[in-house]
């Protein structure tokens, strides 16, 4: 019996080694990120289990398929046309796929965006909010919405000023949008933690449940500050050409 028990352990170990060896690099990268988050938060005694949005923009579907086959569900794109071309057929056969719009959304693309995306992370004006509400009502769909905050007051970036945020939240809810949280991209030159702390406070003060912040370079800092969605591209798929 002892020999059989030891044999079973050896077989399981060998199978695990073979699985890791054969694992596609994108799947290995995803699991490494999940493990990094788990270790980091455990050390800090923080209870947070964020979702990882694999930002697949510009990557062809053959680079993404191993993750889909592994069972990962959340993917991010920043262009509506690219998302339609890449994901329309896949979403028809895989109902578990959740597609996130993580780039700037122009009002003239909203009609098509609401057809393919399940989440929009970049709503920053009443005009855009109203357009999304109108278009999703036409197809009887309820998209999950993040409001993008220009937390660093950067002229070159999209996002609403935090002083106007409460008004946009109220307006968006009044017209039927499902606002689930806030999103930000912190300034490159500053300490991201300063901005993440502020975002977490804003989110809590508004009574919102989800928080979209953190990318390849700062996702551990973001999860420490209770980000519930991190948007990670290059650390999963590699550098874009």
PDB file of C-alpha atoms in Angstrom:
ATOM      1  CA  UNK A   1       0.000   0.000   0.000  1.00  0.00           C
ATOM      2  CA  UNK A   2       2.834   2.386   0.870  1.00  0.00           C
ATOM      3  CA  UNK A   3       4.466   1.630  -2.497  1.00  0.00           C
ATOM      4  CA  UNK A   4       1.209   2.383  -4.320  1.00  0.00           C
ATOM      5  CA  UNK A   5       0.794   5.632  -2.374  1.00  0.00           C
ATOM      6  CA  UNK A   6       4.341   6.750  -3.223  1.00  0.00           C
ATOM      7  CA  UNK A   7       3.823   5.722  -6.872  1.00  0.00           C
ATOM      8  CA  UNK A   8       0.667   7.846  -7.068  1.00  0.00           C
ATOM      9  CA  UNK A   9       2.508  10.857  -5.658  1.00  0.00           C
ATOM     10  CA  UNK A  10       5.304  10.372  -8.201  1.00  0.00           C
ATOM     11  CA  UNK A  11       2.835  10.099 -11.085  1.00  0.00           C
ATOM     12  CA  UNK A  12       1.029  13.276  -9.992  1.00  0.00           C
ATOM     13  CA  UNK A  13       4.351  15.125  -9.697  1.00  0.00           C
ATOM     14  CA  UNK A  14       5.506  13.943 -13.124  1.00  0.00           C
ATOM     15  CA  UNK A  15       2.175  14.953 -14.698  1.00  0.00           C
ATOM     16  CA  UNK A  16       2.481  18.388 -13.128  1.00  0.00           C
ATOM     17  CA  UNK A  17       6.032  18.799 -14.478  1.00  0.00           C
ATOM     18  CA  UNK A  18       4.881  17.743 -17.968  1.00  0.00           C
ATOM     19  CA  UNK A  19       1.906  20.152 -17.788  1.00  0.00           C
ATOM     20  CA  UNK A  20       4.178  23.069 -16.828  1.00  0.00           C
ATOM     21  CA  UNK A  21       6.657  22.159 -19.559  1.00  0.00           C
ATOM     22  CA  UNK A  22       3.955  22.017 -22.231  1.00  0.00           C
ATOM     23  CA  UNK A  23       2.120  25.090 -20.945  1.00  0.00           C
ATOM     24  CA  UNK A  24       1.947  27.985 -23.375  1.00  0.00           C
ATOM     25  CA  UNK A  25       3.952  31.028 -22.283  1.00  0.00           C
ATOM     26  CA  UNK A  26       0.818  33.192 -21.983  1.00  0.00           C
ATOM     27  CA  UNK A  27      -0.814  30.718 -19.590  1.00  0.00           C
ATOM     28  CA  UNK A  28       2.380  30.471 -17.529  1.00  0.00           C
ATOM     29  CA  UNK A  29       2.600  34.271 -17.386  1.00  0.00           C
ATOM     30  CA  UNK A  30      -1.019  34.520 -16.225  1.00  0.00           C
ATOM     31  CA  UNK A  31      -0.484  31.940 -13.476  1.00  0.00           C
ATOM     32  CA  UNK A  32       2.707  33.709 -12.365  1.00  0.00           C
ATOM     33  CA  UNK A  33       0.786  36.990 -12.058  1.00  0.00           C
ATOM     34  CA  UNK A  34      -1.995  35.322 -10.063  1.00  0.00           C
ATOM     35  CA  UNK A  35       0.611  33.773  -7.767  1.00  0.00           C
ATOM     36  CA  UNK A  36       2.461  37.086  -7.357  1.00  0.00           C
ATOM     37  CA  UNK A  37      -0.790  38.783  -6.326  1.00  0.00           C
ATOM     38  CA  UNK A  38      -1.683  36.019  -3.891  1.00  0.00           C
ATOM     39  CA  UNK A  39       1.754  36.044  -2.204  1.00  0.00           C
ATOM     40  CA  UNK A  40       1.844  39.853  -2.065  1.00  0.00           C
ATOM     41  CA  UNK A  41      -1.600  40.216  -0.500  1.00  0.00           C
ATOM     42  CA  UNK A  42      -1.087  37.339   1.936  1.00  0.00           C
ATOM     43  CA  UNK A  43       2.072  39.028   3.250  1.00  0.00           C
ATOM     44  CA  UNK A  44       0.080  42.194   3.830  1.00  0.00           C
ATOM     45  CA  UNK A  45      -2.886  40.255   5.272  1.00  0.00           C
ATOM     46  CA  UNK A  46      -5.198  41.874   2.702  1.00  0.00           C
ATOM     47  CA  UNK A  47      -8.318  40.055   1.565  1.00  0.00           C
ATOM     48  CA  UNK A  48      -8.680  40.850  -2.141  1.00  0.00           C
ATOM     49  CA  UNK A  49      -9.125  38.556  -5.134  1.00  0.00           C
ATOM     50  CA  UNK A  50      -8.947  40.788  -8.221  1.00  0.00           C
ATOM     51  CA  UNK A  51      -9.939  39.708 -11.718  1.00  0.00           C
ATOM     52  CA  UNK A  52      -7.236  39.878 -14.364  1.00  0.00           C
ATOM     53  CA  UNK A  53      -8.235  41.474 -17.657  1.00  0.00           C
ATOM     54  CA  UNK A  54      -5.789  40.111 -20.240  1.00  0.00           C
ATOM     55  CA  UNK A  55      -5.338  43.109 -22.526  1.00  0.00           C
ATOM     56  CA  UNK A  56      -5.106  41.442 -25.920  1.00  0.00           C
ATOM     57  CA  UNK A  57      -5.184  44.583 -28.081  1.00  0.00           C
ATOM     58  CA  UNK A  58      -3.035  44.287 -31.252  1.00  0.00           C
ATOM     59  CA  UNK A  59      -2.366  40.579 -30.627  1.00  0.00           C
ATOM     60  CA  UNK A  60      -3.740  38.101 -33.135  1.00  0.00           C
ATOM     61  CA  UNK A  61      -6.153  35.435 -31.993  1.00  0.00           C
ATOM     62  CA  UNK A  62      -3.595  32.595 -32.232  1.00  0.00           C
ATOM     63  CA  UNK A  63      -1.672  34.278 -29.399  1.00  0.00           C
ATOM     64  CA  UNK A  64      -4.867  34.487 -27.315  1.00  0.00           C
ATOM     65  CA  UNK A  65      -6.319  31.016 -27.953  1.00  0.00           C
ATOM     66  CA  UNK A  66      -4.127  29.190 -25.386  1.00  0.00           C
ATOM     67  CA  UNK A  67      -5.563  31.407 -22.654  1.00  0.00           C
ATOM     68  CA  UNK A  68      -9.100  30.808 -23.879  1.00  0.00           C
ATOM     69  CA  UNK A  69      -8.498  27.051 -23.970  1.00  0.00           C
ATOM     70  CA  UNK A  70      -7.039  27.221 -20.458  1.00  0.00           C
ATOM     71  CA  UNK A  71     -10.316  28.798 -19.313  1.00  0.00           C
ATOM     72  CA  UNK A  72      -9.479  32.458 -18.780  1.00  0.00           C
ATOM     73  CA  UNK A  73     -12.546  34.643 -19.321  1.00  0.00           C
ATOM     74  CA  UNK A  74     -11.673  38.365 -19.204  1.00  0.00           C
ATOM     75  CA  UNK A  75     -10.012  40.127 -22.163  1.00  0.00           C
ATOM     76  CA  UNK A  76      -9.415  43.771 -22.973  1.00  0.00           C
ATOM     77  CA  UNK A  77      -9.428  45.619 -26.287  1.00  0.00           C
ATOM     78  CA  UNK A  78      -9.080  49.319 -27.072  1.00  0.00           C
ATOM     79  CA  UNK A  79     -10.494  49.495 -30.606  1.00  0.00           C
ATOM     80  CA  UNK A  80     -14.044  48.593 -31.513  1.00  0.00           C
ATOM     81  CA  UNK A  81     -13.336  47.366 -35.051  1.00  0.00           C
ATOM     82  CA  UNK A  82     -10.493  45.122 -33.910  1.00  0.00           C
ATOM     83  CA  UNK A  83     -12.682  43.684 -31.161  1.00  0.00           C
ATOM     84  CA  UNK A  84     -15.502  42.913 -33.597  1.00  0.00           C
ATOM     85  CA  UNK A  85     -13.156  41.157 -36.015  1.00  0.00           C
ATOM     86  CA  UNK A  86     -11.377  39.115 -33.344  1.00  0.00           C
ATOM     87  CA  UNK A  87     -14.125  38.230 -30.915  1.00  0.00           C
ATOM     88  CA  UNK A  88     -17.518  38.040 -32.648  1.00  0.00           C
ATOM     89  CA  UNK A  89     -17.274  34.371 -33.636  1.00  0.00           C
ATOM     90  CA  UNK A  90     -15.459  33.290 -30.472  1.00  0.00           C
ATOM     91  CA  UNK A  91     -18.122  34.839 -28.244  1.00  0.00           C
ATOM     92  CA  UNK A  92     -20.812  32.965 -30.164  1.00  0.00           C
ATOM     93  CA  UNK A  93     -19.269  29.620 -29.203  1.00  0.00           C
ATOM     94  CA  UNK A  94     -17.910  30.558 -25.776  1.00  0.00           C
ATOM     95  CA  UNK A  95     -20.479  32.306 -23.593  1.00  0.00           C
ATOM     96  CA  UNK A  96     -18.003  32.637 -20.704  1.00  0.00           C
ATOM     97  CA  UNK A  97     -15.881  35.237 -22.508  1.00  0.00           C
ATOM     98  CA  UNK A  98     -16.209  38.717 -21.017  1.00  0.00           C
ATOM     99  CA  UNK A  99     -14.860  41.499 -23.214  1.00  0.00           C
ATOM    100  CA  UNK A 100     -13.677  44.801 -21.746  1.00  0.00           C
ATOM    101  CA  UNK A 101     -13.346  48.105 -23.612  1.00  0.00           C
ATOM    102  CA  UNK A 102     -10.260  49.645 -22.018  1.00  0.00           C
ATOM    103  CA  UNK A 103      -9.510  52.461 -24.484  1.00  0.00           C
ATOM    104  CA  UNK A 104     -11.077  55.779 -25.364  1.00  0.00           C
ATOM    105  CA  UNK A 105     -14.533  55.259 -26.861  1.00  0.00           C
ATOM    106  CA  UNK A 106     -15.832  57.700 -29.457  1.00  0.00           C
ATOM    107  CA  UNK A 107     -19.577  58.297 -29.542  1.00  0.00           C
ATOM    108  CA  UNK A 108     -19.789  57.311 -33.227  1.00  0.00           C
ATOM    109  CA  UNK A 109     -18.495  53.823 -32.317  1.00  0.00           C
ATOM    110  CA  UNK A 110     -20.839  53.212 -29.387  1.00  0.00           C
ATOM    111  CA  UNK A 111     -23.489  51.466 -31.517  1.00  0.00           C
ATOM    112  CA  UNK A 112     -20.977  48.745 -32.389  1.00  0.00           C
ATOM    113  CA  UNK A 113     -19.205  48.741 -29.024  1.00  0.00           C
ATOM    114  CA  UNK A 114     -22.345  47.773 -27.100  1.00  0.00           C
ATOM    115  CA  UNK A 115     -22.812  44.770 -29.400  1.00  0.00           C
ATOM    116  CA  UNK A 116     -19.431  43.178 -28.583  1.00  0.00           C
ATOM    117  CA  UNK A 117     -18.322  44.500 -25.175  1.00  0.00           C
ATOM    118  CA  UNK A 118     -19.589  43.422 -21.756  1.00  0.00           C
ATOM    119  CA  UNK A 119     -17.688  46.080 -19.803  1.00  0.00           C
ATOM    120  CA  UNK A 120     -16.679  49.633 -20.720  1.00  0.00           C
ATOM    121  CA  UNK A 121     -13.904  51.096 -18.542  1.00  0.00           C
ATOM    122  CA  UNK A 122     -13.655  54.557 -20.103  1.00  0.00           C
ATOM    123  CA  UNK A 123     -16.881  56.540 -19.676  1.00  0.00           C
ATOM    124  CA  UNK A 124     -15.944  60.126 -18.876  1.00  0.00           C
ATOM    125  CA  UNK A 125     -18.780  62.418 -20.041  1.00  0.00           C
ATOM    126  CA  UNK A 126     -22.560  62.780 -19.970  1.00  0.00           C
ATOM    127  CA  UNK A 127     -22.596  62.727 -23.780  1.00  0.00           C
ATOM    128  CA  UNK A 128     -20.888  59.329 -23.916  1.00  0.00           C
ATOM    129  CA  UNK A 129     -22.977  57.968 -21.051  1.00  0.00           C
ATOM    130  CA  UNK A 130     -26.226  58.977 -22.761  1.00  0.00           C
ATOM    131  CA  UNK A 131     -25.147  57.429 -26.069  1.00  0.00           C
ATOM    132  CA  UNK A 132     -24.300  54.119 -24.377  1.00  0.00           C
ATOM    133  CA  UNK A 133     -27.635  54.112 -22.550  1.00  0.00           C
ATOM    134  CA  UNK A 134     -29.561  54.730 -25.772  1.00  0.00           C
ATOM    135  CA  UNK A 135     -27.724  52.086 -27.783  1.00  0.00           C
ATOM    136  CA  UNK A 136     -27.806  49.348 -25.142  1.00  0.00           C
ATOM    137  CA  UNK A 137     -31.539  49.870 -24.684  1.00  0.00           C
ATOM    138  CA  UNK A 138     -32.063  49.210 -28.395  1.00  0.00           C
ATOM    139  CA  UNK A 139     -30.594  45.709 -28.036  1.00  0.00           C
ATOM    140  CA  UNK A 140     -31.847  45.080 -24.483  1.00  0.00           C
ATOM    141  CA  UNK A 141     -28.360  44.761 -23.023  1.00  0.00           C
ATOM    142  CA  UNK A 142     -26.933  45.978 -19.713  1.00  0.00           C
ATOM    143  CA  UNK A 143     -23.222  46.756 -19.940  1.00  0.00           C
ATOM    144  CA  UNK A 144     -21.130  47.105 -16.796  1.00  0.00           C
ATOM    145  CA  UNK A 145     -19.660  50.601 -16.653  1.00  0.00           C
ATOM    146  CA  UNK A 146     -16.539  52.088 -15.097  1.00  0.00           C
ATOM    147  CA  UNK A 147     -16.187  55.873 -15.017  1.00  0.00           C
ATOM    148  CA  UNK A 148     -12.682  56.992 -15.947  1.00  0.00           C
ATOM    149  CA  UNK A 149     -11.138  59.579 -13.622  1.00  0.00           C
ATOM    150  CA  UNK A 150      -8.284  61.849 -14.703  1.00  0.00           C
ATOM    151  CA  UNK A 151      -6.718  61.425 -11.297  1.00  0.00           C
ATOM    152  CA  UNK A 152      -3.476  63.212 -12.191  1.00  0.00           C
ATOM    153  CA  UNK A 153      -5.114  66.211 -13.897  1.00  0.00           C
ATOM    154  CA  UNK A 154      -3.210  65.447 -17.128  1.00  0.00           C
ATOM    155  CA  UNK A 155      -4.324  67.409 -20.189  1.00  0.00           C
ATOM    156  CA  UNK A 156      -3.304  64.666 -22.621  1.00  0.00           C
ATOM    157  CA  UNK A 157      -5.387  61.982 -20.883  1.00  0.00           C
ATOM    158  CA  UNK A 158      -9.069  61.202 -20.986  1.00  0.00           C
ATOM    159  CA  UNK A 159     -11.108  61.054 -17.822  1.00  0.00           C
ATOM    160  CA  UNK A 160     -13.365  63.238 -15.775  1.00  0.00           C
ATOM    161  CA  UNK A 161     -12.100  65.654 -13.136  1.00  0.00           C
ATOM    162  CA  UNK A 162     -12.720  64.165  -9.695  1.00  0.00           C
ATOM    163  CA  UNK A 163     -14.641  67.309  -8.689  1.00  0.00           C
ATOM    164  CA  UNK A 164     -17.240  66.533 -11.380  1.00  0.00           C
ATOM    165  CA  UNK A 165     -17.394  62.829 -10.608  1.00  0.00           C
ATOM    166  CA  UNK A 166     -20.380  62.712  -8.261  1.00  0.00           C
ATOM    167  CA  UNK A 167     -22.518  64.533 -10.819  1.00  0.00           C
ATOM    168  CA  UNK A 168     -21.562  62.057 -13.583  1.00  0.00           C
ATOM    169  CA  UNK A 169     -22.283  59.070 -11.330  1.00  0.00           C
ATOM    170  CA  UNK A 170     -25.754  60.418 -10.536  1.00  0.00           C
ATOM    171  CA  UNK A 171     -26.491  61.261 -14.155  1.00  0.00           C
ATOM    172  CA  UNK A 172     -25.332  57.858 -15.412  1.00  0.00           C
ATOM    173  CA  UNK A 173     -27.475  55.996 -12.902  1.00  0.00           C
ATOM    174  CA  UNK A 174     -30.506  58.169 -13.662  1.00  0.00           C
ATOM    175  CA  UNK A 175     -30.386  57.221 -17.357  1.00  0.00           C
ATOM    176  CA  UNK A 176     -30.091  53.524 -16.530  1.00  0.00           C
ATOM    177  CA  UNK A 177     -26.385  52.775 -16.764  1.00  0.00           C
ATOM    178  CA  UNK A 178     -25.018  50.040 -14.523  1.00  0.00           C
ATOM    179  CA  UNK A 179     -22.117  51.978 -12.987  1.00  0.00           C
ATOM    180  CA  UNK A 180     -20.059  49.442 -11.033  1.00  0.00           C
ATOM    181  CA  UNK A 181     -16.918  51.440 -10.280  1.00  0.00           C
ATOM    182  CA  UNK A 182     -14.156  53.861 -11.205  1.00  0.00           C
ATOM    183  CA  UNK A 183     -11.104  53.486 -13.452  1.00  0.00           C
ATOM    184  CA  UNK A 184      -7.840  55.392 -13.669  1.00  0.00           C
ATOM    185  CA  UNK A 185      -4.438  55.453 -15.353  1.00  0.00           C
ATOM    186  CA  UNK A 186      -2.003  57.210 -13.003  1.00  0.00           C
ATOM    187  CA  UNK A 187       0.699  59.604 -14.244  1.00  0.00           C
ATOM    188  CA  UNK A 188       3.830  57.832 -15.465  1.00  0.00           C
ATOM    189  CA  UNK A 189       6.230  59.984 -13.453  1.00  0.00           C
ATOM    190  CA  UNK A 190       4.445  59.921 -10.093  1.00  0.00           C
ATOM    191  CA  UNK A 191       4.153  57.291  -7.383  1.00  0.00           C
ATOM    192  CA  UNK A 192       1.116  55.223  -8.444  1.00  0.00           C
ATOM    193  CA  UNK A 193       0.274  54.378  -4.852  1.00  0.00           C
ATOM    194  CA  UNK A 194      -0.605  57.999  -4.079  1.00  0.00           C
ATOM    195  CA  UNK A 195      -3.206  57.933  -6.850  1.00  0.00           C
ATOM    196  CA  UNK A 196      -4.477  54.424  -6.063  1.00  0.00           C
ATOM    197  CA  UNK A 197      -5.086  55.376  -2.427  1.00  0.00           C
ATOM    198  CA  UNK A 198      -7.094  58.389  -3.576  1.00  0.00           C
ATOM    199  CA  UNK A 199      -9.058  56.329  -6.102  1.00  0.00           C
ATOM    200  CA  UNK A 200      -9.965  53.726  -3.500  1.00  0.00           C
ATOM    201  CA  UNK A 201     -11.287  56.467  -1.210  1.00  0.00           C
ATOM    202  CA  UNK A 202     -13.308  58.081  -4.026  1.00  0.00           C
ATOM    203  CA  UNK A 203     -14.780  54.701  -4.945  1.00  0.00           C
ATOM    204  CA  UNK A 204     -15.793  53.945  -1.357  1.00  0.00           C
ATOM    205  CA  UNK A 205     -17.242  57.416  -0.827  1.00  0.00           C
ATOM    206  CA  UNK A 206     -19.461  56.901  -3.881  1.00  0.00           C
ATOM    207  CA  UNK A 207     -20.555  53.462  -2.656  1.00  0.00           C
ATOM    208  CA  UNK A 208     -19.224  51.642  -5.724  1.00  0.00           C
ATOM    209  CA  UNK A 209     -18.190  48.002  -5.501  1.00  0.00           C
ATOM    210  CA  UNK A 210     -15.557  47.602  -8.241  1.00  0.00           C
ATOM    211  CA  UNK A 211     -12.315  49.417  -9.021  1.00  0.00           C
ATOM    212  CA  UNK A 212     -10.346  49.169 -12.270  1.00  0.00           C
ATOM    213  CA  UNK A 213      -6.714  50.147 -11.819  1.00  0.00           C
ATOM    214  CA  UNK A 214      -3.286  48.616 -12.213  1.00  0.00           C
ATOM    215  CA  UNK A 215      -1.373  47.478 -15.286  1.00  0.00           C
ATOM    216  CA  UNK A 216       1.769  45.434 -15.934  1.00  0.00           C
ATOM    217  CA  UNK A 217       4.073  47.871 -14.142  1.00  0.00           C
ATOM    218  CA  UNK A 218       1.987  48.556 -11.040  1.00  0.00           C
ATOM    219  CA  UNK A 219      -0.623  45.829 -10.566  1.00  0.00           C
ATOM    220  CA  UNK A 220       0.729  44.727  -7.171  1.00  0.00           C
ATOM    221  CA  UNK A 221       0.430  48.279  -5.822  1.00  0.00           C
ATOM    222  CA  UNK A 222      -3.079  48.483  -7.260  1.00  0.00           C
ATOM    223  CA  UNK A 223      -4.282  45.233  -5.702  1.00  0.00           C
ATOM    224  CA  UNK A 224      -2.862  46.342  -2.352  1.00  0.00           C
ATOM    225  CA  UNK A 225      -5.204  49.319  -2.659  1.00  0.00           C
ATOM    226  CA  UNK A 226      -8.223  47.124  -3.406  1.00  0.00           C
ATOM    227  CA  UNK A 227      -8.362  47.216  -7.177  1.00  0.00           C
ATOM    228  CA  UNK A 228     -10.817  44.513  -8.218  1.00  0.00           C
ATOM    229  CA  UNK A 229      -9.876  44.539 -11.935  1.00  0.00           C
ATOM    230  CA  UNK A 230      -6.277  44.809 -13.131  1.00  0.00           C
ATOM    231  CA  UNK A 231      -5.627  45.365 -16.844  1.00  0.00           C
ATOM    232  CA  UNK A 232      -2.500  43.481 -17.860  1.00  0.00           C
ATOM    233  CA  UNK A 233      -1.128  43.181 -21.394  1.00  0.00           C
ATOM    234  CA  UNK A 234       2.629  42.937 -21.920  1.00  0.00           C
ATOM    235  CA  UNK A 235       3.289  40.850 -18.796  1.00  0.00           C
ATOM    236  CA  UNK A 236       0.975  38.189 -20.236  1.00  0.00           C
ATOM    237  CA  UNK A 237       1.415  38.447 -24.012  1.00  0.00           C
ATOM    238  CA  UNK A 238       4.882  40.021 -24.276  1.00  0.00           C
ATOM    239  CA  UNK A 239       5.894  43.314 -25.812  1.00  0.00           C
ATOM    240  CA  UNK A 240       3.858  44.646 -28.709  1.00  0.00           C
ATOM    241  CA  UNK A 241       5.693  45.064 -31.996  1.00  0.00           C
TER     242      UNK A 241
END
